[in-house]
Amino acid sequence: MSNIEIEVNVDEYLSLNKYEVDEENAHIEVDLEGSDAEFDKLIRVCPAALYKRDEDGNKSFDYAGCLECGTCRIACGDTIIKKWVNPGPTMGVEYRFG
């Protein structure tokens, strides 16, 4: 057995995934005017880093790269997540690694 270390780069693995985005029907909707504390929680827990603040503190969210893990729904429930459903047929993420 060898002691070869393998460096895992999550960004590289995520870039291998394929996304079919339903531009007319977002499967997640967020209340960007809602609680700052709840939004900051989403920034910390989303593995795809879809929730962001710019240098002026403005909130943004882009569902297009969603991994459909449900972490945001679990973390914030219905506090600022207005809608969370699975994407329609043939839409969403298709995992291509592994």
Coordinates of N, CA and C in Angstrom, one line a residue:
M1 N 0.8 -1.2 0.0 CA 0.0 0.0 0.0 C 0.9 1.2 0.0
S2 N 0.5 2.2 -0.8 CA 1.2 3.4 -0.8 C 0.5 4.5 0.0
N3 N 1.3 5.5 0.4 CA 0.7 6.6 1.2 C 0.6 7.8 0.3
I4 N 0.0 7.7 -0.8 CA -0.2 8.8 -1.7 C -1.4 9.7 -1.2
E5 N -1.1 11.0 -1.1 CA -2.2 11.9 -0.7 C -2.9 12.4 -1.9
I6 N -4.2 12.4 -1.9 CA -5.0 12.9 -2.9 C -5.6 14.2 -2.5
E7 N -5.4 15.3 -3.2 CA -5.9 16.6 -2.8 C -7.3 16.7 -3.5
V8 N -8.3 16.9 -2.6 CA -9.7 17.0 -3.1 C -10.0 18.5 -3.3
N9 N -10.4 18.9 -4.4 CA -10.8 20.2 -4.7 C -12.3 20.2 -5.0
V10 N -13.1 20.7 -4.1 CA -14.6 20.6 -4.2 C -15.0 21.4 -5.5
D11 N -14.4 22.6 -5.7 CA -14.8 23.4 -6.9 C -14.6 22.6 -8.2
E12 N -13.6 21.8 -8.3 CA -13.4 21.1 -9.5 C -14.4 20.0 -9.6
Y13 N -14.8 19.3 -8.5 CA -15.8 18.3 -8.6 C -17.2 18.9 -8.9
L14 N -17.5 20.0 -8.3 CA -18.8 20.7 -8.6 C -18.9 21.1 -10.1
S15 N -17.7 21.5 -10.7 CA -17.8 22.0 -12.1 C -18.1 20.8 -13.0
L16 N -17.9 19.6 -12.6 CA -18.2 18.4 -13.4 C -19.7 18.2 -13.5
N17 N -20.5 18.7 -12.6 CA -22.0 18.5 -12.6 C -22.6 19.3 -13.7
K18 N -23.7 18.8 -14.2 CA -24.4 19.4 -15.3 C -25.7 20.0 -14.7
Y19 N -26.1 21.2 -15.1 CA -27.3 21.8 -14.6 C -28.2 22.2 -15.8
E20 N -29.5 21.8 -15.7 CA -30.5 22.2 -16.6 C -31.4 23.2 -15.9
V21 N -31.3 24.5 -16.1 CA -32.0 25.5 -15.3 C -33.3 25.8 -16.0
D22 N -34.4 25.8 -15.2 CA -35.7 26.2 -15.6 C -35.8 27.7 -15.4
E23 N -35.5 28.5 -16.4 CA -35.4 29.9 -16.3 C -36.7 30.6 -15.9
E24 N -37.8 29.9 -16.2 CA -39.2 30.5 -16.0 C -39.8 30.1 -14.7
N25 N -39.2 29.1 -14.0 CA -39.8 28.6 -12.8 C -38.8 28.2 -11.8
A26 N -38.4 29.1 -11.0 CA -37.3 28.9 -10.0 C -37.9 27.9 -9.0
H27 N -37.1 26.9 -8.6 CA -37.6 25.9 -7.6 C -37.3 26.4 -6.2
I28 N -36.5 27.4 -6.0 CA -36.3 28.0 -4.7 C -36.6 29.5 -4.8
E29 N -37.3 30.0 -3.9 CA -37.5 31.5 -3.8 C -37.2 31.9 -2.4
V30 N -36.5 33.0 -2.3 CA -36.0 33.5 -1.0 C -36.5 34.9 -0.8
D31 N -36.9 35.2 0.5 CA -37.2 36.6 0.8 C -36.0 37.4 1.1
L32 N -35.5 38.1 0.1 CA -34.2 38.9 0.3 C -34.4 40.0 1.3
E33 N -35.6 40.4 1.5 CA -35.9 41.5 2.5 C -36.1 41.0 3.9
G34 N -36.0 39.7 4.0 CA -36.2 39.0 5.3 C -35.0 39.2 6.3
S35 N -35.0 38.4 7.3 CA -34.1 38.4 8.4 C -32.6 38.4 7.9
D36 N -31.8 39.3 8.3 CA -30.4 39.3 8.0 C -29.7 38.1 8.6
A37 N -30.1 37.8 9.8 CA -29.5 36.7 10.5 C -29.8 35.3 9.8
E38 N -31.0 35.2 9.4 CA -31.3 33.9 8.6 C -30.6 33.9 7.3
F39 N -30.5 35.0 6.6 CA -29.8 35.0 5.3 C -28.3 34.7 5.6
D40 N -27.7 35.2 6.6 CA -26.3 35.0 6.9 C -26.1 33.5 7.2
K41 N -27.1 32.9 7.8 CA -27.0 31.5 8.1 C -26.9 30.7 6.8
L42 N -27.7 31.1 5.8 CA -27.7 30.5 4.5 C -26.3 30.6 3.8
I43 N -25.7 31.8 3.9 CA -24.4 32.0 3.4 C -23.4 31.0 3.9
R44 N -23.5 30.7 5.2 CA -22.6 29.8 5.9 C -22.8 28.3 5.5
V45 N -24.1 27.9 5.3 CA -24.4 26.5 5.2 C -24.5 26.0 3.8
C46 N -24.8 26.8 2.8 CA -25.0 26.4 1.4 C -23.7 25.8 0.8
P47 N -23.7 24.5 0.5 CA -22.4 24.0 -0.1 C -22.1 24.5 -1.5
A48 N -23.1 25.0 -2.2 CA -22.9 25.6 -3.5 C -22.6 27.1 -3.5
A49 N -22.6 27.7 -2.3 CA -22.4 29.1 -2.2 C -23.3 30.0 -3.0
L50 N -24.6 29.7 -3.0 CA -25.6 30.4 -3.8 C -26.1 31.7 -3.2
Y51 N -25.9 31.8 -1.9 CA -26.3 33.0 -1.1 C -25.1 33.9 -0.9
K52 N -25.2 35.1 -1.2 CA -24.0 36.0 -1.1 C -24.4 37.4 -0.7
R53 N -23.5 38.1 -0.2 CA -23.6 39.6 0.1 C -22.4 40.3 -0.6
D54 N -22.7 41.4 -1.2 CA -21.6 42.2 -1.8 C -21.0 43.1 -0.8
E55 N -20.0 43.8 -1.2 CA -19.2 44.7 -0.3 C -20.1 45.7 0.4
D56 N -21.3 46.1 -0.2 CA -22.2 47.0 0.4 C -23.2 46.3 1.3
G57 N -23.2 45.0 1.4 CA -24.1 44.3 2.3 C -25.4 43.9 1.6
N58 N -25.5 44.1 0.3 CA -26.7 43.7 -0.5 C -26.7 42.2 -0.6
K59 N -27.9 41.6 -0.4 CA -28.1 40.2 -0.6 C -28.3 39.8 -2.0
S60 N -27.9 38.6 -2.4 CA -28.2 38.0 -3.7 C -28.3 36.5 -3.5
F61 N -29.1 35.9 -4.4 CA -29.3 34.5 -4.4 C -29.5 34.0 -5.9
D62 N -28.8 32.9 -6.3 CA -29.0 32.4 -7.6 C -29.2 30.9 -7.5
Y63 N -30.4 30.5 -7.8 CA -30.8 29.1 -7.7 C -30.2 28.2 -8.8
A64 N -29.6 28.8 -9.8 CA -29.2 28.0 -11.0 C -28.1 26.9 -10.7
G65 N -27.3 27.1 -9.7 CA -26.3 26.1 -9.4 C -26.7 25.2 -8.2
C66 N -27.9 25.2 -7.9 CA -28.4 24.4 -6.7 C -28.1 22.9 -6.8
L67 N -27.6 22.4 -5.7 CA -27.3 20.9 -5.6 C -28.5 20.1 -5.2
E68 N -29.6 20.8 -4.8 CA -30.8 20.2 -4.4 C -30.6 19.3 -3.1
C69 N -29.7 19.8 -2.3 CA -29.4 19.1 -1.0 C -30.5 19.4 0.1
G70 N -31.1 20.5 0.0 CA -32.1 20.9 1.0 C -31.5 21.5 2.2
T71 N -30.3 21.8 2.3 CA -29.6 22.4 3.4 C -30.3 23.7 3.8
C72 N -30.6 24.5 2.8 CA -31.2 25.8 3.1 C -32.6 25.6 3.8
R73 N -33.3 24.7 3.3 CA -34.7 24.4 3.8 C -34.6 23.9 5.3
I74 N -33.6 23.1 5.5 CA -33.4 22.6 6.9 C -32.9 23.7 7.8
A75 N -32.0 24.5 7.4 CA -31.4 25.5 8.2 C -32.4 26.7 8.5
C76 N -33.2 27.0 7.6 CA -34.1 28.2 7.8 C -35.6 27.9 7.7
G77 N -35.9 26.7 7.4 CA -37.3 26.3 7.3 C -38.1 27.3 6.5
D78 N -39.2 27.9 7.1 CA -40.0 28.8 6.3 C -39.8 30.2 6.8
T79 N -38.6 30.5 7.4 CA -38.4 31.9 7.9 C -38.1 32.8 6.7
I80 N -37.2 32.5 5.8 CA -37.0 33.4 4.6 C -37.1 32.5 3.3
I81 N -37.2 31.2 3.4 CA -37.3 30.4 2.2 C -38.8 30.4 1.9
K82 N -39.2 31.1 0.8 CA -40.6 31.2 0.5 C -41.1 30.0 -0.3
K83 N -40.2 29.4 -1.0 CA -40.6 28.2 -1.8 C -39.3 27.3 -2.0
W84 N -39.5 26.0 -1.8 CA -38.5 25.0 -2.1 C -39.2 23.8 -2.5
V85 N -39.0 23.5 -3.8 CA -39.6 22.2 -4.4 C -38.5 21.6 -5.3
N86 N -38.6 20.4 -5.6 CA -37.7 19.8 -6.5 C -37.9 20.4 -7.9
P87 N -36.9 20.6 -8.7 CA -37.0 21.0 -10.0 C -37.9 20.1 -10.9
G88 N -38.5 20.6 -11.9 CA -39.3 19.8 -12.8 C -38.5 18.7 -13.5
P89 N -39.2 17.8 -14.2 CA -38.5 16.7 -14.9 C -37.5 17.3 -15.9
T90 N -36.4 16.6 -15.9 CA -35.2 16.9 -16.8 C -34.5 18.2 -16.4
M91 N -35.0 18.9 -15.3 CA -34.4 20.1 -14.8 C -33.5 19.8 -13.5
G92 N -32.7 20.7 -13.2 CA -31.9 20.6 -12.0 C -30.5 20.1 -12.2
V93 N -29.9 19.5 -11.2 CA -28.5 19.1 -11.3 C -28.5 17.6 -11.7
E94 N -27.4 17.3 -12.5 CA -27.1 15.9 -12.9 C -25.7 15.7 -12.5
Y95 N -25.5 14.8 -11.5 CA -24.1 14.5 -11.0 C -23.4 13.7 -12.0
R96 N -22.2 14.1 -12.4 CA -21.4 13.3 -13.4 C -20.1 12.8 -12.8
F97 N -19.8 12.9 -11.6 CA -18.6 12.4 -11.0 C -18.9 11.2 -10.2
G98 N -18.1 10.2 -10.3 CA -18.2 9.0 -9.5 C -18.7 7.8 -10.1

